[in-house]
Amino acid sequence: MTQASIPTIGFVGLGNIGGPMARNMAVKHDGDVLVCDMKPAALQAVADTKARVVGSLAELGAQADVVFMSLPGSSHVEAVCLGENGLTSGSKRPSIIVDLSTTQVATARKIAPLLAALGVEFADAPVARTAESARRGELSIMVGAEPGLFTRIEPWLRYIGSDVTLCGGVGCGQVVKLINNALVFENTAALAEMMVLGQRAGVEPALLLDAVSKGSGDSFVLRNHGRKAMLPREFPQGGFPPEYALKDIDYVMELADQTNTASAFTGLARRYYASAAKNGLGGRYFPIVIEVVDKNMKVA
C-alpha cells in the first residue's frame, strides 16, 4: 500500500454490530472491501453492496491492506490474528489490523508486539452505542494506538463512527470501553430496580421515566435501554445478551484485580446478569435484567 493508493479494506465478523459496520465501510470506501464470516447468513448484511466475500482468513489477510475485526472476545481475536490459517498465516499479510471487538486489555497488549514482529501494525478500537447507531454510522470508537497509526486509521473509522477518540497507547481503547460497558450494565441494573419499585409503589413506568428524564437522574441508559426495551418489555433474540455482559464484566473485574482497584458495584451488577443467564433469560437483549427484579429471582 503506497501513500497515494487507495487501500483494500478487509472486514472479519459480520454480526449484530459488525454487519452494519462492514456495510458502512463497503458503501463509503472508494476502494475494494473484502469480507469474511464463518456464518454464511451474516454475509447478507453486505449482499447488495460492492463488498466481495472471501472464503478464508488467510485469503483475506493476503489481499487486504488493512483489516478490521468485530469478534466475540479475546480468544477469537487471538485466533483470527495469529492462529493457523489466520490473517497472518501466509507470506503476504495486511499492513494494519484494527480490532473493533471488546477484549481483555492484556489481549491487545499481547497481540500488538507479536504482530509487529510480523510487520503488522495493530490498534484496539472497540465501539460503543447501539445496533441502530451502528446502522447509522454513529458509533463511539475508543482507540488504543500510537499517534501516527491513529492518524492513518481515523478516516476509515469515521465510516462507522461519529465520535473517534484516541485514548492512549495499545490497550487503552479497551480500558475505556470496558469502563464504559461496566457503567452501562450497572446503570441498567439500577434502573431495573427503580422501575419495578416505582411501579409497585403506584407510579406508571412510562410516567416515571418521563419525569426522571427531566431531572438529574437522566442517562443514556434511561433514554435508550429504559424507554426502548425495559418499558415495552421487548428483549429480542440476537441482541447483546446477559452472557456477553458477563464476559465484559469479568474482563473489568480482572482489570480491577490487576490494578488493585475496588469493583463492588460491578460485582453486584454481575450477580444480576448471572441470575438472568441462569434463570431462562439468556440469549436475549441484556436489559431483560429487569425481569430478574420483577420476578424476584434469586441474585446470589
Coordinates of C-alpha atoms in Angstrom, one line a residue, residues 129-131 180-181 183-185 187-189 191 195 209 219-235 240 273 285-290:
R129 CA -23.6 2.6 21.5
T130 CA -26.4 0.6 19.9
A131 CA -27.1 -1.5 16.8
N180 CA -18.0 2.3 29.5
N181 CA -19.7 -1.1 29.5
L183 CA -21.2 1.8 33.8
V184 CA -23.9 0.8 31.3
F185 CA -24.5 -2.6 32.9
N187 CA -26.9 1.7 35.4
T188 CA -29.2 -0.7 33.6
A189 CA -29.5 -3.0 36.7
L191 CA -32.7 1.4 36.6
M195 CA -38.6 1.0 37.6
L209 CA -39.1 7.6 33.0
S219 CA -29.0 9.0 31.5
F220 CA -28.2 7.3 28.1
V221 CA -29.4 4.1 29.6
L222 CA -32.8 5.6 30.7
R223 CA -33.4 7.2 27.3
N224 CA -32.3 4.1 25.3
H225 CA -32.5 0.8 27.1
G226 CA -35.1 2.1 29.6
R227 CA -37.5 3.6 27.0
K228 CA -36.9 1.2 24.1
A229 CA -36.5 -2.1 25.8
M230 CA -37.4 -2.1 29.5
L231 CA -40.6 -0.1 29.3
P232 CA -42.2 -2.2 26.5
R233 CA -40.5 -5.3 27.8
E234 CA -39.1 -6.1 24.4
F235 CA -35.8 -8.1 24.6
F240 CA -26.4 -8.2 23.2
Y273 CA -26.8 -10.7 34.9
Y285 CA -31.2 -8.4 24.9
F286 CA -29.5 -7.7 28.3
P287 CA -32.0 -5.1 29.7
I288 CA -34.1 -8.2 30.3
V289 CA -32.4 -8.0 33.7
I290 CA -35.5 -6.0 34.8

